[in-house]
Tab-separated table of C-alpha atoms and ligand atoms in Angstrom:
chain	number	residue	atom	x	y	z
A	1	MET	CA	-28.951	12.816	30.170
A	2	THR	CA	-28.079	16.571	30.411
A	3	THR	CA	-28.445	18.505	27.607
A	4	PHE	CA	-25.814	20.832	26.298
A	5	ALA	CA	-27.952	23.784	27.135
A	6	GLU	CA	-28.549	22.550	30.515
A	7	SER	CA	-24.969	22.061	31.156
A	8	MET	CA	-24.100	25.447	29.915
A	9	LYS	CA	-26.534	26.809	32.514
A	10	THR	CA	-24.615	25.151	35.110
A	11	VAL	CA	-21.510	26.106	33.873
A	12	GLU	CA	-22.632	29.896	33.647
A	13	SER	CA	-23.973	29.855	37.172
A	14	TYR	CA	-20.753	28.219	38.415
A	15	ALA	CA	-18.697	30.869	36.063
A	16	GLU	CA	-20.507	33.694	37.886
A	17	ASP	CA	-19.506	32.364	41.384
A	18	PHE	CA	-16.072	32.376	40.528
A	19	GLU	CA	-15.995	35.093	38.303
A	20	LEU	CA	-14.761	33.319	35.276
A	21	ASP	CA	-14.847	34.629	31.759
A	22	LEU	CA	-16.163	32.170	29.701
A	23	ALA	CA	-16.294	34.027	26.408
A	24	TRP	CA	-14.156	31.591	24.641
A	25	PHE	CA	-17.128	29.194	25.252
A	26	ASP	CA	-18.664	30.661	21.854
A	27	LYS	CA	-15.475	30.527	20.131
A	28	ARG	CA	-15.766	27.064	18.193
A	29	GLY	CA	-15.492	25.507	14.852
A	30	GLU	CA	-18.235	23.312	13.482
A	31	TRP	CA	-20.238	21.254	16.108
A	32	GLY	CA	-22.291	18.179	16.526
A	33	ASN	CA	-21.032	16.341	13.575
A	34	GLU	CA	-21.694	12.467	13.870
A	35	VAL	CA	-18.464	10.388	14.060
A	36	ILE	CA	-18.577	6.827	13.456
A	37	PRO	CA	-15.204	4.731	14.222
A	38	GLY	CA	-14.786	2.274	10.845
A	39	ARG	CA	-13.261	-1.106	10.431
A	40	HIS	CA	-10.113	0.022	11.692
A	41	GLY	CA	-11.011	2.026	14.616
A	42	LEU	CA	-11.549	5.897	14.611
A	43	THR	CA	-9.230	7.011	11.516
A	44	LEU	CA	-8.326	10.259	10.265
A	45	GLU	CA	-10.540	9.663	7.456
A	46	ASP	CA	-13.454	8.995	10.142
A	47	ILE	CA	-13.261	12.741	11.394
A	48	GLN	CA	-13.369	14.138	7.889
A	49	VAL	CA	-16.797	15.305	8.461
A	50	GLY	CA	-18.567	18.509	7.812
A	51	ALA	CA	-15.987	21.590	7.394
A	52	TYR	CA	-13.508	19.820	9.181
A	53	GLY	CA	-13.087	17.420	5.860
A	54	ASP	CA	-12.862	20.680	3.551
A	55	VAL	CA	-9.153	21.351	2.473
A	56	PRO	CA	-8.616	24.611	0.782
A	57	ASP	CA	-7.033	24.775	-2.581
A	58	GLN	CA	-4.678	27.730	-1.119
A	59	SER	CA	-3.884	28.477	2.354
A	60	ASP	CA	-3.398	31.579	4.144
A	61	ASN	CA	-2.683	29.979	7.350
A	62	MET	CA	0.626	31.440	8.454
A	63	THR	CA	-0.087	30.865	12.135
A	64	GLY	CA	-0.003	27.288	12.913
A	65	ARG	CA	-3.935	27.285	13.591
A	66	PRO	CA	-5.242	23.590	13.263
A	67	ARG	CA	-7.560	23.322	10.190
A	68	GLY	CA	-11.074	23.718	11.354
A	69	ALA	CA	-10.126	26.052	14.791
A	70	VAL	CA	-11.365	29.481	14.951
A	71	PRO	CA	-8.963	32.386	14.010
A	72	ARG	CA	-7.425	34.816	16.307
A	73	PRO	CA	-6.261	37.963	15.134
A	74	ASP	CA	-3.574	38.690	17.519
A	75	ALA	CA	-1.859	35.273	17.112
A	76	PHE	CA	1.684	35.275	15.974
A	77	ARG	CA	2.840	34.782	12.424
A	78	VAL	CA	4.860	31.844	13.299
A	79	GLY	CA	4.969	29.799	9.863
A	80	SER	CA	6.543	31.237	6.576
A	81	TYR	CA	5.127	28.094	4.847
A	82	VAL	CA	6.388	27.721	1.417
A	83	VAL	CA	3.910	24.909	0.465
A	84	ARG	CA	0.334	26.703	0.765
A	85	THR	CA	-1.004	25.638	-2.688
A	86	LYS	CA	-2.854	21.938	-2.246
A	87	SER	CA	-1.743	20.655	-5.449
A	88	ASP	CA	1.826	21.181	-4.381
A	89	ILE	CA	1.798	18.390	-1.965
A	90	TRP	CA	-1.955	16.719	-1.670
A	91	LEU	CA	-2.910	13.189	-2.422
A	92	ALA	CA	-6.087	11.215	-2.309
A	93	ASN	CA	-5.032	8.869	0.602
A	94	ALA	CA	-2.421	10.411	2.807
A	95	ALA	CA	-4.513	10.105	6.028
A	96	MET	CA	-4.982	6.527	5.060
A	97	LEU	CA	-1.208	5.703	4.545
A	98	TYR	CA	-0.396	7.583	7.732
A	99	GLU	CA	-2.875	5.307	9.645
A	100	GLU	CA	-1.433	2.340	7.816
A	101	ALA	CA	2.095	3.412	8.964
A	102	LEU	CA	0.830	3.797	12.882
A	103	GLN	CA	-0.627	0.339	12.725
A	104	ARG	CA	2.398	-1.588	10.908
A	105	GLN	CA	5.066	-0.257	13.190
A	106	TRP	CA	7.812	-2.760	14.179
A	107	SER	CA	10.728	-2.925	16.258
A	108	SER	CA	14.179	-3.819	15.034
A	109	ALA	CA	14.959	-4.805	18.519
A	110	THR	CA	12.400	-7.658	19.130
A	111	ASP	CA	10.612	-8.110	15.601
A	112	ILE	CA	14.006	-9.594	13.975
A	113	PRO	CA	15.110	-13.173	14.746
A	114	TRP	CA	18.447	-11.935	15.613
A	115	HIS	CA	19.432	-15.241	16.984
A	116	THR	CA	19.175	-16.876	13.520
A	117	ILE	CA	22.368	-15.012	12.236
A	118	LYS	CA	25.305	-17.710	12.380
A	119	PRO	CA	28.942	-17.160	11.690
A	120	LEU	CA	29.219	-16.522	7.813
A	121	PRO	CA	32.128	-17.310	5.440
A	122	ASP	CA	34.560	-13.977	5.800
A	123	ASP	CA	33.546	-12.376	2.151
A	124	ILE	CA	30.106	-12.913	2.659
A	125	GLU	CA	30.252	-11.184	6.058
A	126	ARG	CA	32.173	-8.426	4.707
A	127	ALA	CA	29.929	-7.814	1.621
A	128	GLU	CA	26.804	-7.713	4.385
A	129	CYS	CA	28.304	-5.239	6.462
A	130	GLN	CA	29.512	-3.071	3.221
A	131	LEU	CA	25.946	-2.891	2.033
A	132	ALA	CA	24.741	-2.416	5.499
A	133	THR	CA	26.960	0.545	5.813
A	134	PHE	CA	25.951	2.095	2.569
A	135	LEU	CA	22.008	1.413	3.581
A	136	THR	CA	22.802	2.924	6.902
A	137	GLU	CA	23.948	6.080	5.454
A	138	VAL	CA	21.153	6.095	2.661
A	139	GLU	CA	18.433	5.699	4.864
A	140	PHE	CA	19.643	8.515	7.071
A	141	VAL	CA	19.163	10.878	3.675
A	142	ALA	CA	15.607	9.439	3.299
A	143	ALA	CA	14.473	10.816	6.836
A	144	ASP	CA	16.538	13.895	6.605
A	145	VAL	CA	15.024	15.362	3.185
A	146	PRO	CA	11.422	14.937	4.009
A	147	GLY	CA	12.032	16.322	7.475
A	148	ARG	CA	12.689	19.707	5.870
A	149	TRP	CA	9.351	20.263	4.545
A	150	ILE	CA	7.422	19.439	7.592
A	151	ALA	CA	7.789	22.744	9.070
A	152	ASN	CA	7.531	24.276	5.716
A	153	THR	CA	4.066	23.238	4.885
A	154	THR	CA	0.816	24.985	6.148
A	155	PRO	CA	-0.979	22.950	8.904
A	156	ASP	CA	-4.119	23.177	6.598
A	157	TYR	CA	-2.380	20.302	4.759
A	158	PHE	CA	-1.751	18.404	7.892
A	159	GLU	CA	-2.337	14.700	6.395
A	160	PRO	CA	0.639	14.849	4.048
A	161	ARG	CA	2.793	16.202	6.735
A	162	MET	CA	1.941	13.724	9.254
A	163	PHE	CA	2.808	11.237	6.831
A	164	LEU	CA	6.222	12.663	6.248
A	165	ILE	CA	6.304	12.398	10.143
A	166	SER	CA	5.544	8.670	9.979
A	167	GLN	CA	8.101	8.231	7.071
A	168	ILE	CA	11.107	9.775	9.189
A	169	MET	CA	9.939	7.046	12.129
A	170	ASP	CA	10.270	4.648	9.358
A	171	GLU	CA	13.769	5.677	7.821
A	172	ALA	CA	14.892	6.216	11.491
A	173	ARG	CA	14.276	2.301	11.958
A	174	HIS	CA	15.592	1.392	8.779
A	175	LEU	CA	18.934	3.271	9.743
A	176	ASP	CA	19.037	1.346	13.141
A	177	VAL	CA	18.397	-2.023	11.957
A	178	PHE	CA	21.091	-1.761	9.250
A	179	ARG	CA	23.378	-0.623	11.623
A	180	LYS	CA	22.713	-3.619	13.969
A	181	ARG	CA	23.102	-6.024	11.145
A	182	ALA	CA	26.726	-4.297	10.281
A	183	LEU	CA	27.501	-5.496	14.416
A	184	ALA	CA	25.361	-8.379	14.835
A	185	ASN	CA	27.505	-11.127	13.651
A	186	GLY	CA	30.970	-9.779	14.685
A	187	GLY	CA	31.426	-7.768	11.993
A	188	GLY	CA	31.223	-3.749	11.916
A	189	LEU	CA	30.615	-0.880	9.704
A	190	MET	CA	33.017	-0.597	6.424
A	191	GLN	CA	33.977	2.042	4.563
A	192	ARG	CA	31.296	4.856	3.699
A	193	PRO	CA	29.879	5.131	0.340
A	194	SER	CA	31.895	7.247	-2.300
A	195	VAL	CA	31.812	11.223	-2.039
A	196	ALA	CA	30.181	10.706	-5.690
A	197	THR	CA	27.420	8.683	-4.265
A	198	THR	CA	26.355	10.749	-1.483
A	199	SER	CA	26.806	13.989	-2.733
A	200	GLY	CA	24.693	12.984	-5.785
A	201	ILE	CA	22.113	11.882	-3.528
A	202	VAL	CA	22.323	15.089	-1.885
A	203	GLY	CA	22.897	17.218	-4.906
A	204	GLY	CA	19.773	15.473	-6.732
A	205	ILE	CA	17.347	15.097	-3.664
A	206	ASP	CA	17.983	17.232	-0.940
A	207	MET	CA	18.796	20.383	-3.000
A	208	SER	CA	15.260	20.400	-4.616
A	209	ARG	CA	13.349	23.238	-4.081
A	210	ASP	CA	10.069	22.495	-4.729
A	211	PHE	CA	8.108	19.448	-2.987
A	212	THR	CA	7.099	17.632	-6.080
A	213	GLU	CA	10.680	17.612	-7.392
A	214	MET	CA	11.786	16.499	-4.047
A	215	SER	CA	9.046	13.502	-3.954
A	216	ALA	CA	9.864	12.755	-7.850
A	217	ARG	CA	13.496	12.390	-6.934
A	218	LEU	CA	13.183	10.633	-3.402
A	219	HIS	CA	9.752	8.670	-3.336
A	220	ILE	CA	9.825	7.668	-7.033
A	221	SER	CA	13.427	7.496	-8.376
A	222	GLY	CA	14.995	6.769	-5.033
A	223	GLU	CA	13.155	4.615	-2.779
A	224	GLY	CA	11.304	2.890	-5.793
A	225	GLY	CA	14.639	1.650	-6.876
A	226	VAL	CA	15.347	0.891	-3.024
A	227	LEU	CA	11.755	-0.873	-2.758
A	228	THR	CA	12.624	-3.220	-5.552
A	229	MET	CA	15.811	-4.245	-4.140
A	230	PHE	CA	14.064	-4.898	-0.722
A	231	ARG	CA	11.691	-6.939	-2.283
A	232	MET	CA	14.616	-9.262	-3.722
A	233	GLY	CA	15.986	-9.567	-0.254
A	234	GLU	CA	15.358	-13.057	0.023
A	235	MET	CA	18.060	-13.981	-2.983
A	236	MET	CA	20.575	-12.069	-0.876
A	237	SER	CA	19.530	-13.308	2.742
A	238	TYR	CA	21.817	-16.010	4.786
A	239	ASN	CA	19.197	-16.232	7.438
A	240	GLN	CA	15.764	-15.397	8.697
A	241	ALA	CA	16.934	-12.179	10.305
A	242	GLU	CA	17.985	-10.728	7.261
A	243	GLU	CA	14.975	-12.188	5.325
A	244	ARG	CA	12.634	-10.507	8.072
A	245	ILE	CA	14.778	-7.168	7.732
A	246	TYR	CA	14.022	-6.778	3.840
A	247	ARG	CA	10.559	-8.035	4.081
A	248	LEU	CA	9.877	-5.531	6.819
A	249	ALA	CA	11.585	-2.447	5.306
A	250	ALA	CA	9.870	-3.485	1.725
A	251	GLN	CA	6.765	-3.045	3.631
A	252	ASP	CA	7.637	0.547	4.701
A	253	GLU	CA	8.993	1.525	1.472
A	254	SER	CA	5.983	0.600	-0.628
A	255	ARG	CA	3.967	3.061	1.650
A	256	HIS	CA	6.594	5.642	0.774
A	257	VAL	CA	6.735	4.852	-2.920
A	258	ALA	CA	2.765	4.942	-3.024
A	259	PHE	CA	2.653	8.364	-1.247
A	260	GLY	CA	5.030	9.824	-4.303
A	261	VAL	CA	2.793	8.021	-6.906
A	262	MET	CA	-0.477	9.225	-5.564
A	263	HIS	CA	1.074	12.783	-5.070
A	264	LEU	CA	1.936	12.429	-8.983
A	265	ARG	CA	-1.608	11.401	-9.770
A	266	TYR	CA	-3.112	14.158	-7.734
A	267	LEU	CA	-0.788	16.744	-9.474
A	268	SER	CA	-1.539	15.471	-13.039
A	269	GLU	CA	-5.159	15.828	-12.567
A	270	MET	CA	-5.140	19.289	-10.710
A	271	ALA	CA	-2.279	20.982	-11.990
A	272	PRO	CA	-1.598	19.599	-15.524
A	273	GLU	CA	0.387	22.684	-16.164
A	274	ARG	CA	2.944	21.383	-14.267
A	275	MET	CA	3.379	18.060	-16.244
A	276	GLU	CA	5.997	19.039	-18.379
A	277	GLU	CA	8.244	19.932	-15.485
A	278	VAL	CA	7.663	16.893	-13.814
A	279	HIS	CA	8.491	15.073	-16.973
A	280	THR	CA	12.075	16.688	-16.842
A	281	TYR	CA	12.459	15.155	-13.241
A	282	LEU	CA	11.543	11.820	-14.848
A	283	ASP	CA	13.903	12.252	-17.381
A	284	GLU	CA	16.616	12.809	-15.065
A	285	GLY	CA	15.326	9.944	-12.912
A	286	GLU	CA	15.307	7.569	-15.892
A	287	ARG	CA	19.011	8.337	-16.639
A	288	GLY	CA	19.826	7.542	-12.999
A	289	LEU	CA	18.273	4.267	-13.199
A	290	LEU	CA	19.923	3.239	-16.433
A	291	GLY	CA	23.422	4.086	-14.461
A	292	GLY	CA	22.308	1.372	-12.080
A	293	ALA	CA	21.618	-1.124	-14.989
A	294	ALA	CA	25.154	0.221	-16.583
A	295	ALA	CA	27.124	-0.412	-13.440
A	296	ALA	CA	25.558	-3.945	-13.066
A	297	VAL	CA	27.280	-4.904	-16.473
A	298	GLY	CA	30.595	-2.945	-15.541
A	299	GLY	CA	29.677	0.359	-16.884
A	300	VAL	CA	30.070	3.650	-14.905
A	301	SER	CA	27.338	4.368	-12.475
A	302	VAL	CA	25.813	7.978	-12.871
A	303	SER	CA	22.671	6.807	-11.093
A	304	GLN	CA	20.379	8.812	-8.698
A	305	ASN	CA	18.764	5.825	-7.503
A	306	PRO	CA	21.107	5.255	-4.365
A	307	ALA	CA	21.167	1.530	-4.574
A	308	ALA	CA	22.487	1.736	-7.865
A	309	ARG	CA	25.284	4.437	-7.811
A	310	ASP	CA	27.557	3.171	-5.569
A	311	THR	CA	30.286	0.556	-7.096
A	312	LEU	CA	31.339	-0.723	-3.448
A	313	SER	CA	27.475	-1.628	-2.679
A	314	ASN	CA	27.522	-2.962	-6.352
A	315	ASP	CA	30.099	-5.440	-5.965
A	316	ALA	CA	29.097	-6.264	-2.183
A	317	LEU	CA	25.642	-6.784	-3.706
A	318	ALA	CA	27.381	-9.283	-6.395
A	319	ILE	CA	28.930	-11.168	-3.716
A	320	LEU	CA	25.743	-11.712	-1.705
A	321	LEU	CA	23.729	-12.766	-4.783
A	322	GLY	CA	26.526	-14.833	-6.132
A	323	GLY	CA	27.058	-16.883	-2.703
A	324	GLY	CA	30.837	-15.473	-2.406
A	325	LYS	CA	33.629	-13.637	-4.170
A	326	ASP	CA	34.318	-16.867	-6.243
A	327	HIS	CA	30.701	-16.728	-7.762
A	328	PHE	CA	31.153	-13.071	-8.490
A	329	ASP	CA	30.004	-13.174	-12.083
A	330	GLU	CA	26.833	-15.439	-11.439
A	331	GLY	CA	26.047	-12.735	-8.788
A	332	HIS	CA	26.357	-9.920	-11.383
A	333	LYS	CA	24.016	-11.550	-13.505
A	334	LYS	CA	21.305	-11.575	-10.782
A	335	LEU	CA	21.921	-8.281	-9.865
A	336	LEU	CA	21.340	-7.162	-13.472
A	337	ALA	CA	18.164	-8.958	-13.352
A	338	ILE	CA	17.172	-6.966	-10.197
A	339	ARG	CA	18.045	-3.677	-12.167
A	340	HIS	CA	15.718	-4.724	-14.837
A	341	ARG	CA	13.104	-5.440	-12.424
A	342	GLN	CA	13.622	-1.803	-10.969
A	343	VAL	CA	13.099	-0.547	-14.601
A	344	LYS	CA	9.965	-2.564	-14.990
A	345	GLU	CA	8.574	-1.572	-11.730
A	346	TYR	CA	9.317	2.037	-12.316
A	347	VAL	CA	7.401	2.005	-15.627
A	348	GLN	CA	4.367	0.625	-13.708
A	349	ARG	CA	4.739	3.361	-11.137
A	350	ILE	CA	4.905	6.043	-13.649
A	351	ARG	CA	1.931	4.904	-15.699
A	352	SER	CA	-0.071	4.624	-12.342
A	353	ALA	CA	0.701	8.141	-11.500
A	354	GLY	CA	-0.689	9.335	-14.666
A	355	PHE	CA	2.661	10.132	-16.541
A	356	GLY	CA	2.565	6.959	-18.769
A	357	GLU	CA	2.225	9.092	-22.019
A	358	ARG	CA	6.193	9.482	-22.067
A	359	PHE	CA	6.412	5.532	-22.752
A	360	GLU	CA	3.966	6.039	-25.682
A	361	ASN	CA	5.300	9.333	-27.425
A	362	GLY	CA	9.009	8.549	-27.521
A	363	ARG	CA	9.838	11.124	-24.281
A	364	ALA	CA	10.862	8.042	-21.896
A	365	ASN	CA	14.655	7.057	-22.258
A	366	ALA	CA	15.246	4.417	-25.462
A	367	GLU	CA	17.343	2.251	-23.532
A	368	LEU	CA	15.149	2.075	-20.648
A	369	MET	CA	12.278	1.400	-23.296
A	370	MET	CA	14.399	-1.599	-24.403
A	371	ILE	CA	14.743	-3.013	-21.091
A	372	ALA	CA	11.109	-2.588	-19.928
A	373	GLN	CA	9.979	-4.487	-23.037
A	374	SER	CA	12.661	-7.112	-22.831
B	401	FE2	FE1	13.949	3.301	4.205
B	402	FE2	FE1	11.826	5.154	2.498
């Protein structure tokens, strides 16, 4: 086998013949690390070797330079990155979640058994289409908002950036699968969610000026509630196609929620001075969750949880869960059970994120605690 020194010699004589300037040959990052593919192939985790695994607590990289590459002084200052402090966006396992996202992509065109959708009673089909219209819009928000943070984050923190890119792909697929469901059975799109619903989501999530603020609202409050609902999707499915849509979408949502939980956990450990601030986002999120629970018993929804805010969707859900408009009350009871489960799963996630003290010290919403303990 030719050694590196020997091949350099050959290249140098070649360069002399052709008058090539090979000064760039010596401009390289760390070299010669041993990289071994693991059980899941060659993952990003496997190439976190030597200095390439070192993630700076603060990043001064304003030029788009890949982490570990050699800087060049004449580079354009292309990135006015807002996120250049590690604890602002980091989590322990972003690379792993990203790899999982890549390995679990699915196709709304071919992985859903669309042929199992048969004609449904008119009220059920209308409720199905109303819910699909609502979800189509909500999924767009879930892609659009994290998208804005990608270009605002230093390339030194590429792992969470790439996870967010994978989330956008997931949400695009969710958007399209619910749009397809609306049209797949002879129905179509219905009225869009109320202005209060969408402006609430946009106001609450999209106006966030800080990544953690956005993540607490989107990944924990918003997608957490949607995840619980998708997990219960079997209860409101009328064929295998709908069951599969909810199951596959729930698999994706659980990754998005895990990202948010793991980021809060990292922040609670590395930047405890920000905990009070995060508790304030959670105060707001809990009021939203309760809005959902209140809506399910006929109250006025003021929820930040998109699946709970919209009265149109709540009515559609109750019809789907009950088995028709004549069983609306029964459907409402089932919806209330889902809302309670949303609260309980929220409590588990917050504990796992390192903010469980709020449930012991009286900070958490009293009404929410009553539901959680019921
Ligand atoms: Fe989604
Ligand atoms: Fe999501």
